[in-house]
Amino acid sequence: MKTQAMTAFGKPLEALELEPLQPGPGEALVRVTRAGVCHSDLHIHDGHFDLGNDAKLPVMIEMPAILGHEIEGEVAALGAGVSGPAPGTRVAVYPWLGCGKCTVCQRGDQQLCVQARRALGVAKWGGMAEFVHVPDAEALIPLGALAPGVGAVAMCSGLTAFSALKKLGAPPPEEPILLLGLGGVGLMGLALAKALLPNPIVAVDIDPAKRQAALKRGAAEAIDPAAADAVQDFLKRTGGAAGAIDFVGAPATYTFGTSAVRRGGRYVIVGLFGGAVNVPLAPIPMRALTIAGSYVGRLDEARELISLMRAGKVETPILEERPLTSANEALDDLRAGKVLGRIILTP
Ligand SMILES: [Zn+2]
Ligand SMILES: [Zn+2]
């Protein structure tokens, strides 16, 4: 099969001809039709995640590797014992597969499994190829007539935003919710928040184009966090946000966001930009803040999200299709912050 494969960290991807694994019992093979390009792909391509204070979390992966964990396609073949979805069915592939056996996986949190990770496009070959081998056919989620590419982005940016929103609980409907960072995941978060929560949604981004995009897509207001007195002004007008989701995960967003949340509020970090902050501890109990992390999402959440989308409850994200052969350019553009919404590669 044709691929855009990673042969070394930091080096351009290469057009390699590789042999996909054939599906064994309980497994499947999917012909890829769309693969989203995500910021995590940049970190994996770099070979590390930035932990701040010059510390780095190395990526463990065998070369050649195939990036791409936002995968949509058609079932090509099913292994023994798998009854469906039938070959030819349009599916999204839930990529965050764990070992399937440990207590974490058994309770449905396989995205958090620490043993024998099988995440597609991370530990196993992903979607930047003509085919993807799926080691657990449970990961196939039928898409029906959902618009092309939407199922792909649902598996990472959509699922990440959906799972993070669930962690905010049900805040009083008149209180604002902050979304920090309106890139691909943030814009998905905005579309889902509009669908799921009655609250006014406030977008926070230093980029005027992203603030504009957020306003156009239903944000009640858009704040430039770099403006003088931005936090004080927001607190004075609103009394603070009931909850916030940090789609960047950088010191600047953390500092702004945790200051803009009211007492008893929840702050959920999903962005992996990295860095470190020096956190004064006393205000956390005194302000009764909940600071939580959220990493992608569960398989049952992914199925729930696709159902919502199939029911037409979520506005379609901004997608830009490009051929798989331009994968390197897509990574470069994303790295340079030149992408609004999501780039989708088509093999
Ligand atoms: Zn991703
Ligand atoms: Zn496990």
Tab-separated table of C-alpha atoms and ligand atoms in Angstrom:
chain	number	residue	atom	x	y	z
A	1	MET	CA	0.000	0.000	0.000
A	2	LYS	CA	1.049	3.601	-0.543
A	3	THR	CA	1.991	5.456	2.631
A	4	GLN	CA	3.555	8.662	3.860
A	5	ALA	CA	5.769	7.047	6.465
A	6	MET	CA	8.045	8.404	9.174
A	7	THR	CA	11.507	6.847	8.978
A	8	ALA	CA	13.205	9.066	11.579
A	9	PHE	CA	12.029	11.691	14.082
A	10	GLY	CA	12.047	15.204	12.660
A	11	LYS	CA	12.803	14.074	9.086
A	12	PRO	CA	10.295	14.605	6.257
A	13	LEU	CA	7.849	11.740	5.770
A	14	GLU	CA	8.664	9.397	2.880
A	15	ALA	CA	6.413	7.848	0.246
A	16	LEU	CA	7.027	4.173	1.117
A	17	GLU	CA	5.300	1.110	-0.279
A	18	LEU	CA	4.478	-1.031	2.791
A	19	GLU	CA	2.516	-4.228	3.358
A	20	PRO	CA	-0.513	-3.853	5.680
A	21	LEU	CA	-1.087	-6.571	8.298
A	22	GLN	CA	-3.965	-8.874	7.363
A	23	PRO	CA	-6.816	-9.075	9.902
A	24	GLY	CA	-6.611	-11.981	12.354
A	25	PRO	CA	-9.438	-13.163	14.643
A	26	GLY	CA	-11.387	-10.214	16.071
A	27	GLU	CA	-9.541	-7.756	13.824
A	28	ALA	CA	-10.327	-5.729	10.704
A	29	LEU	CA	-8.721	-4.000	7.742
A	30	VAL	CA	-10.027	-0.608	6.633
A	31	ARG	CA	-9.387	1.174	3.332
A	32	VAL	CA	-8.612	4.726	4.405
A	33	THR	CA	-10.571	7.515	2.672
A	34	ARG	CA	-9.757	10.418	5.023
A	35	ALA	CA	-7.033	11.023	7.621
A	36	GLY	CA	-6.978	14.185	9.730
A	37	VAL	CA	-3.709	15.910	10.625
A	38	CYS	CA	-3.465	16.754	14.328
A	39	HIS	CA	-1.055	18.685	16.567
A	40	SER	CA	-0.220	15.388	18.290
A	41	ASP	CA	1.191	14.218	14.965
A	42	LEU	CA	3.688	17.088	15.226
A	43	HIS	CA	4.796	15.988	18.708
A	44	ILE	CA	5.139	12.359	17.610
A	45	HIS	CA	7.034	13.526	14.516
A	46	ASP	CA	9.332	15.602	16.756
A	47	GLY	CA	9.942	12.479	18.864
A	48	HIS	CA	8.983	14.077	22.177
A	49	PHE	CA	6.405	16.047	24.157
A	50	ASP	CA	7.607	19.196	25.957
A	51	LEU	CA	7.184	18.831	29.743
A	52	GLY	CA	8.582	22.273	30.518
A	53	ASN	CA	11.753	23.235	32.406
A	54	ASP	CA	13.719	21.639	29.521
A	55	ALA	CA	12.242	18.205	30.317
A	56	LYS	CA	10.989	16.084	27.447
A	57	LEU	CA	8.789	13.009	27.269
A	58	PRO	CA	10.236	10.812	24.517
A	59	VAL	CA	7.955	9.095	22.000
A	60	MET	CA	8.473	5.311	21.832
A	61	ILE	CA	7.708	4.104	18.333
A	62	GLU	CA	9.225	1.693	15.822
A	63	MET	CA	10.297	2.961	12.398
A	64	PRO	CA	8.958	3.089	9.806
A	65	ALA	CA	5.915	4.523	11.557
A	66	ILE	CA	2.665	5.772	10.040
A	67	LEU	CA	1.099	8.811	11.665
A	68	GLY	CA	-2.575	9.737	11.554
A	69	HIS	CA	-5.075	8.815	14.269
A	70	GLU	CA	-8.140	10.588	12.796
A	71	ILE	CA	-9.188	7.857	10.423
A	72	GLU	CA	-12.253	7.322	8.288
A	73	GLY	CA	-12.676	4.712	5.580
A	74	GLU	CA	-14.491	1.664	4.304
A	75	VAL	CA	-14.292	-1.778	5.853
A	76	ALA	CA	-12.057	-3.790	3.508
A	77	ALA	CA	-11.894	-7.140	5.344
A	78	LEU	CA	-12.934	-8.690	8.655
A	79	GLY	CA	-11.026	-11.301	10.631
A	80	ALA	CA	-12.472	-14.584	11.919
A	81	GLY	CA	-15.319	-14.191	14.403
A	82	VAL	CA	-16.165	-10.610	13.414
A	83	SER	CA	-19.774	-10.241	12.245
A	84	GLY	CA	-19.722	-6.616	11.129
A	85	PRO	CA	-19.893	-3.890	10.042
A	86	ALA	CA	-19.900	-5.549	6.611
A	87	PRO	CA	-17.129	-4.879	4.081
A	88	GLY	CA	-17.886	-1.656	2.194
A	89	THR	CA	-19.494	0.042	5.229
A	90	ARG	CA	-18.293	3.610	5.852
A	91	VAL	CA	-16.731	3.761	9.308
A	92	ALA	CA	-14.708	5.919	11.630
A	93	VAL	CA	-11.939	4.017	13.411
A	94	TYR	CA	-11.616	4.643	17.165
A	95	PRO	CA	-7.816	4.852	17.395
A	96	TRP	CA	-7.197	4.893	21.178
A	97	LEU	CA	-7.009	1.149	21.681
A	98	GLY	CA	-5.508	-0.243	24.885
A	99	CYS	CA	-4.488	-3.824	25.628
A	100	GLY	CA	-8.153	-4.750	26.114
A	101	LYS	CA	-7.358	-6.958	29.122
A	102	CYS	CA	-6.230	-4.830	32.079
A	103	THR	CA	-8.596	-3.327	34.690
A	104	VAL	CA	-8.315	0.105	33.038
A	105	CYS	CA	-9.445	-1.300	29.681
A	106	GLN	CA	-12.118	-3.464	31.344
A	107	ARG	CA	-13.767	-0.394	32.875
A	108	GLY	CA	-13.861	1.236	29.432
A	109	ASP	CA	-10.940	3.631	29.794
A	110	GLN	CA	-8.705	1.957	27.228
A	111	GLN	CA	-7.409	5.368	26.108
A	112	LEU	CA	-5.611	5.428	29.499
A	113	CYS	CA	-4.160	1.879	29.307
A	114	VAL	CA	-0.484	1.836	30.155
A	115	GLN	CA	0.314	-1.674	28.966
A	116	ALA	CA	0.897	-2.743	25.386
A	117	ARG	CA	-0.693	0.377	23.948
A	118	ARG	CA	-2.250	-0.253	20.565
A	119	ALA	CA	-3.239	3.319	19.692
A	120	LEU	CA	-3.381	3.708	15.910
A	121	GLY	CA	-1.098	6.365	14.457
A	122	VAL	CA	0.705	6.533	17.821
A	123	ALA	CA	1.973	3.061	18.766
A	124	LYS	CA	0.655	1.223	15.675
A	125	TRP	CA	0.432	2.214	12.013
A	126	GLY	CA	-2.178	4.902	11.456
A	127	GLY	CA	-4.147	6.567	8.713
A	128	MET	CA	-1.557	8.220	6.447
A	129	ALA	CA	-1.765	5.207	4.148
A	130	GLU	CA	-4.140	3.412	1.792
A	131	PHE	CA	-5.111	0.857	4.459
A	132	VAL	CA	-5.090	0.619	8.234
A	133	HIS	CA	-5.026	-2.613	10.221
A	134	VAL	CA	-7.426	-2.412	13.181
A	135	PRO	CA	-6.469	-4.840	16.005
A	136	ASP	CA	-9.974	-4.765	17.517
A	137	ALA	CA	-13.042	-4.650	15.235
A	138	GLU	CA	-15.013	-3.048	18.130
A	139	ALA	CA	-13.215	0.139	17.088
A	140	LEU	CA	-15.250	0.412	13.871
A	141	ILE	CA	-18.077	2.949	14.160
A	142	PRO	CA	-20.547	3.135	11.229
A	143	LEU	CA	-20.981	6.643	9.806
A	144	GLY	CA	-24.114	6.350	7.679
A	145	ALA	CA	-24.445	9.459	5.524
A	146	LEU	CA	-22.269	11.731	7.686
A	147	ALA	CA	-20.340	14.226	5.508
A	148	PRO	CA	-16.867	13.035	4.410
A	149	GLY	CA	-14.095	13.793	6.909
A	150	VAL	CA	-16.408	14.514	9.840
A	151	GLY	CA	-16.074	10.992	11.251
A	152	ALA	CA	-12.282	11.248	11.027
A	153	VAL	CA	-11.957	14.462	13.017
A	154	ALA	CA	-14.556	13.194	15.484
A	155	MET	CA	-12.063	10.534	16.643
A	156	CYS	CA	-9.530	13.011	18.031
A	157	SER	CA	-10.428	16.691	18.044
A	158	GLY	CA	-14.150	15.912	18.337
A	159	LEU	CA	-13.754	13.200	20.963
A	160	THR	CA	-11.229	15.230	22.956
A	161	ALA	CA	-13.580	18.204	23.063
A	162	PHE	CA	-16.621	15.999	23.819
A	163	SER	CA	-14.967	14.166	26.714
A	164	ALA	CA	-13.614	17.442	28.157
A	165	LEU	CA	-17.060	19.069	27.969
A	166	LYS	CA	-18.531	16.110	29.862
A	167	LYS	CA	-16.015	16.759	32.641
A	168	LEU	CA	-17.513	20.233	33.176
A	169	GLY	CA	-20.697	18.593	34.490
A	170	ALA	CA	-23.876	20.675	34.236
A	171	PRO	CA	-22.980	24.246	35.232
A	172	PRO	CA	-25.805	26.761	35.924
A	173	PRO	CA	-27.070	27.736	32.448
A	174	GLU	CA	-26.591	31.498	32.788
A	175	GLU	CA	-22.903	31.221	33.722
A	176	PRO	CA	-20.286	31.527	30.972
A	177	ILE	CA	-17.985	28.718	29.873
A	178	LEU	CA	-14.529	29.630	28.574
A	179	LEU	CA	-12.846	27.896	25.677
A	180	LEU	CA	-9.161	28.766	25.413
A	181	GLY	CA	-7.471	28.290	22.030
A	182	LEU	CA	-9.703	28.072	18.948
A	183	GLY	CA	-7.640	25.846	16.669
A	184	GLY	CA	-9.055	22.605	15.264
A	185	VAL	CA	-9.963	21.068	18.631
A	186	GLY	CA	-11.176	24.364	20.083
A	187	LEU	CA	-13.539	24.979	17.169
A	188	MET	CA	-14.900	21.451	17.550
A	189	GLY	CA	-15.310	22.223	21.256
A	190	LEU	CA	-17.282	25.324	20.353
A	191	ALA	CA	-19.603	23.402	17.995
A	192	LEU	CA	-20.185	20.702	20.638
A	193	ALA	CA	-20.609	23.181	23.496
A	194	LYS	CA	-23.279	24.972	21.417
A	195	ALA	CA	-25.014	21.627	20.899
A	196	LEU	CA	-24.750	20.324	24.461
A	197	LEU	CA	-24.783	23.323	26.832
A	198	PRO	CA	-27.235	26.215	27.199
A	199	ASN	CA	-24.458	28.434	28.643
A	200	PRO	CA	-22.931	31.431	26.871
A	201	ILE	CA	-19.648	30.236	25.357
A	202	VAL	CA	-16.724	32.656	25.513
A	203	ALA	CA	-13.772	32.157	23.171
A	204	VAL	CA	-10.278	33.196	24.249
A	205	ASP	CA	-7.482	33.437	21.677
A	206	ILE	CA	-4.596	35.792	20.925
A	207	ASP	CA	-5.206	35.391	17.162
A	208	PRO	CA	-7.842	37.842	15.806
A	209	ALA	CA	-8.672	35.456	12.910
A	210	LYS	CA	-9.490	32.673	15.380
A	211	ARG	CA	-11.593	35.023	17.537
A	212	GLN	CA	-13.463	36.049	14.400
A	213	ALA	CA	-14.031	32.408	13.414
A	214	ALA	CA	-15.369	31.692	16.923
A	215	LEU	CA	-17.808	34.611	16.806
A	216	LYS	CA	-19.007	33.499	13.385
A	217	ARG	CA	-19.647	30.028	14.785
A	218	GLY	CA	-21.735	31.111	17.725
A	219	ALA	CA	-19.427	32.247	20.541
A	220	ALA	CA	-21.212	34.806	22.751
A	221	GLU	CA	-18.017	36.853	22.884
A	222	ALA	CA	-14.342	36.529	22.030
A	223	ILE	CA	-11.603	37.821	24.301
A	224	ASP	CA	-8.013	38.729	23.483
A	225	PRO	CA	-6.132	37.481	26.568
A	226	ALA	CA	-3.177	39.729	25.712
A	227	ALA	CA	-5.303	42.890	26.087
A	228	ALA	CA	-4.645	44.974	29.199
A	229	ASP	CA	-6.910	44.013	32.141
A	230	ALA	CA	-8.599	41.258	30.098
A	231	VAL	CA	-9.077	38.983	33.142
A	232	GLN	CA	-10.173	41.753	35.534
A	233	ASP	CA	-12.617	43.065	32.955
A	234	PHE	CA	-14.115	39.601	32.386
A	235	LEU	CA	-14.422	38.938	36.143
A	236	LYS	CA	-16.033	42.327	36.768
A	237	ARG	CA	-18.621	41.814	34.036
A	238	THR	CA	-19.493	38.163	34.660
A	239	GLY	CA	-18.311	37.118	38.122
A	240	GLY	CA	-16.123	34.495	36.443
A	241	ALA	CA	-16.671	31.383	34.354
A	242	ALA	CA	-18.262	28.245	35.809
A	243	GLY	CA	-15.828	26.174	33.819
A	244	ALA	CA	-13.101	26.396	31.234
A	245	ILE	CA	-11.440	24.085	28.774
A	246	ASP	CA	-7.826	24.792	27.907
A	247	PHE	CA	-7.241	23.548	24.370
A	248	VAL	CA	-3.669	24.871	24.364
A	249	GLY	CA	-2.160	23.729	27.657
A	250	ALA	CA	0.506	26.434	27.810
A	251	PRO	CA	1.586	28.589	30.769
A	252	ALA	CA	-0.157	31.664	29.291
A	253	THR	CA	-3.533	29.959	28.806
A	254	TYR	CA	-3.338	28.266	32.220
A	255	THR	CA	-2.585	31.549	33.974
A	256	PHE	CA	-5.346	33.429	32.175
A	257	GLY	CA	-7.892	30.632	32.379
A	258	THR	CA	-7.519	29.675	36.039
A	259	SER	CA	-7.781	33.374	36.974
A	260	ALA	CA	-10.974	33.770	34.936
A	261	VAL	CA	-12.778	30.804	36.559
A	262	ARG	CA	-15.027	31.613	39.534
A	263	ARG	CA	-14.816	29.977	42.968
A	264	GLY	CA	-15.868	26.354	42.780
A	265	GLY	CA	-15.224	26.332	39.027
A	266	ARG	CA	-13.685	23.584	36.931
A	267	TYR	CA	-10.629	23.899	34.737
A	268	VAL	CA	-10.046	21.102	32.246
A	269	ILE	CA	-6.743	20.887	30.372
A	270	VAL	CA	-6.617	18.969	27.109
A	271	GLY	CA	-3.981	20.847	25.085
A	272	LEU	CA	-0.485	19.385	24.877
A	273	PHE	CA	1.422	22.516	23.928
A	274	GLY	CA	3.565	22.008	27.012
A	275	GLY	CA	5.677	24.058	29.352
A	276	ALA	CA	5.427	24.507	33.106
A	277	VAL	CA	3.955	26.956	35.587
A	278	ASN	CA	4.789	27.769	39.178
A	279	VAL	CA	1.408	27.203	40.862
A	280	PRO	CA	0.563	28.902	44.198
A	281	LEU	CA	-1.224	26.073	46.052
A	282	ALA	CA	-3.342	27.892	48.658
A	283	PRO	CA	-5.741	29.460	46.110
A	284	ILE	CA	-6.709	25.986	44.833
A	285	PRO	CA	-8.472	24.981	48.102
A	286	MET	CA	-9.455	28.554	48.989
A	287	ARG	CA	-11.156	29.036	45.609
A	288	ALA	CA	-12.320	25.381	45.619
A	289	LEU	CA	-10.968	24.969	42.103
A	290	THR	CA	-11.085	21.649	40.301
A	291	ILE	CA	-8.195	21.266	37.873
A	292	ALA	CA	-8.556	18.217	35.692
A	293	GLY	CA	-6.801	16.650	32.748
A	294	SER	CA	-8.641	14.951	29.938
A	295	TYR	CA	-6.975	12.727	27.348
A	296	VAL	CA	-8.913	12.031	24.123
A	297	GLY	CA	-11.957	9.952	25.146
A	298	ARG	CA	-13.576	6.550	25.622
A	299	LEU	CA	-14.945	4.255	22.919
A	300	ASP	CA	-18.491	4.626	24.292
A	301	GLU	CA	-18.089	8.417	24.162
A	302	ALA	CA	-16.886	8.128	20.556
A	303	ARG	CA	-20.010	6.139	19.654
A	304	GLU	CA	-22.217	8.682	21.466
A	305	LEU	CA	-20.532	11.534	19.605
A	306	ILE	CA	-21.019	9.901	16.193
A	307	SER	CA	-24.723	9.346	17.057
A	308	LEU	CA	-25.098	13.057	17.895
A	309	MET	CA	-23.415	13.997	14.640
A	310	ARG	CA	-25.494	11.569	12.592
A	311	ALA	CA	-28.611	13.122	14.162
A	312	GLY	CA	-27.450	16.497	12.782
A	313	LYS	CA	-27.001	17.997	16.273
A	314	VAL	CA	-23.451	19.301	15.747
A	315	GLU	CA	-22.284	21.929	13.271
A	316	THR	CA	-19.806	20.501	10.764
A	317	PRO	CA	-16.213	21.449	11.558
A	318	ILE	CA	-14.084	23.469	9.130
A	319	LEU	CA	-12.219	20.947	6.964
A	320	GLU	CA	-9.651	21.375	4.231
A	321	GLU	CA	-8.923	18.366	2.032
A	322	ARG	CA	-5.472	17.771	0.578
A	323	PRO	CA	-3.903	14.731	-1.124
A	324	LEU	CA	-1.972	12.325	1.114
A	325	THR	CA	1.154	13.049	-0.945
A	326	SER	CA	1.202	16.581	0.535
A	327	ALA	CA	1.435	15.261	4.122
A	328	ASN	CA	4.784	16.996	4.770
A	329	GLU	CA	3.437	20.353	3.672
A	330	ALA	CA	0.392	19.803	5.895
A	331	LEU	CA	2.626	19.123	8.928
A	332	ASP	CA	4.711	22.232	8.118
A	333	ASP	CA	1.631	24.452	7.776
A	334	LEU	CA	0.208	23.153	11.050
A	335	ARG	CA	3.535	23.711	12.790
A	336	ALA	CA	3.611	27.282	11.457
A	337	GLY	CA	0.093	27.911	12.838
A	338	LYS	CA	-1.254	28.563	9.324
A	339	VAL	CA	-4.226	26.196	9.551
A	340	LEU	CA	-7.760	27.209	10.471
A	341	GLY	CA	-9.801	24.115	11.335
A	342	ARG	CA	-8.538	20.731	10.193
A	343	ILE	CA	-6.477	19.425	7.260
A	344	ILE	CA	-7.810	16.107	5.974
A	345	LEU	CA	-5.538	13.947	3.819
A	346	THR	CA	-7.045	11.769	1.111
A	347	PRO	CA	-5.004	8.736	-0.025
B	1	ZN	ZN	-5.102	14.143	17.609
B	2	ZN	ZN	-5.257	-2.164	29.020
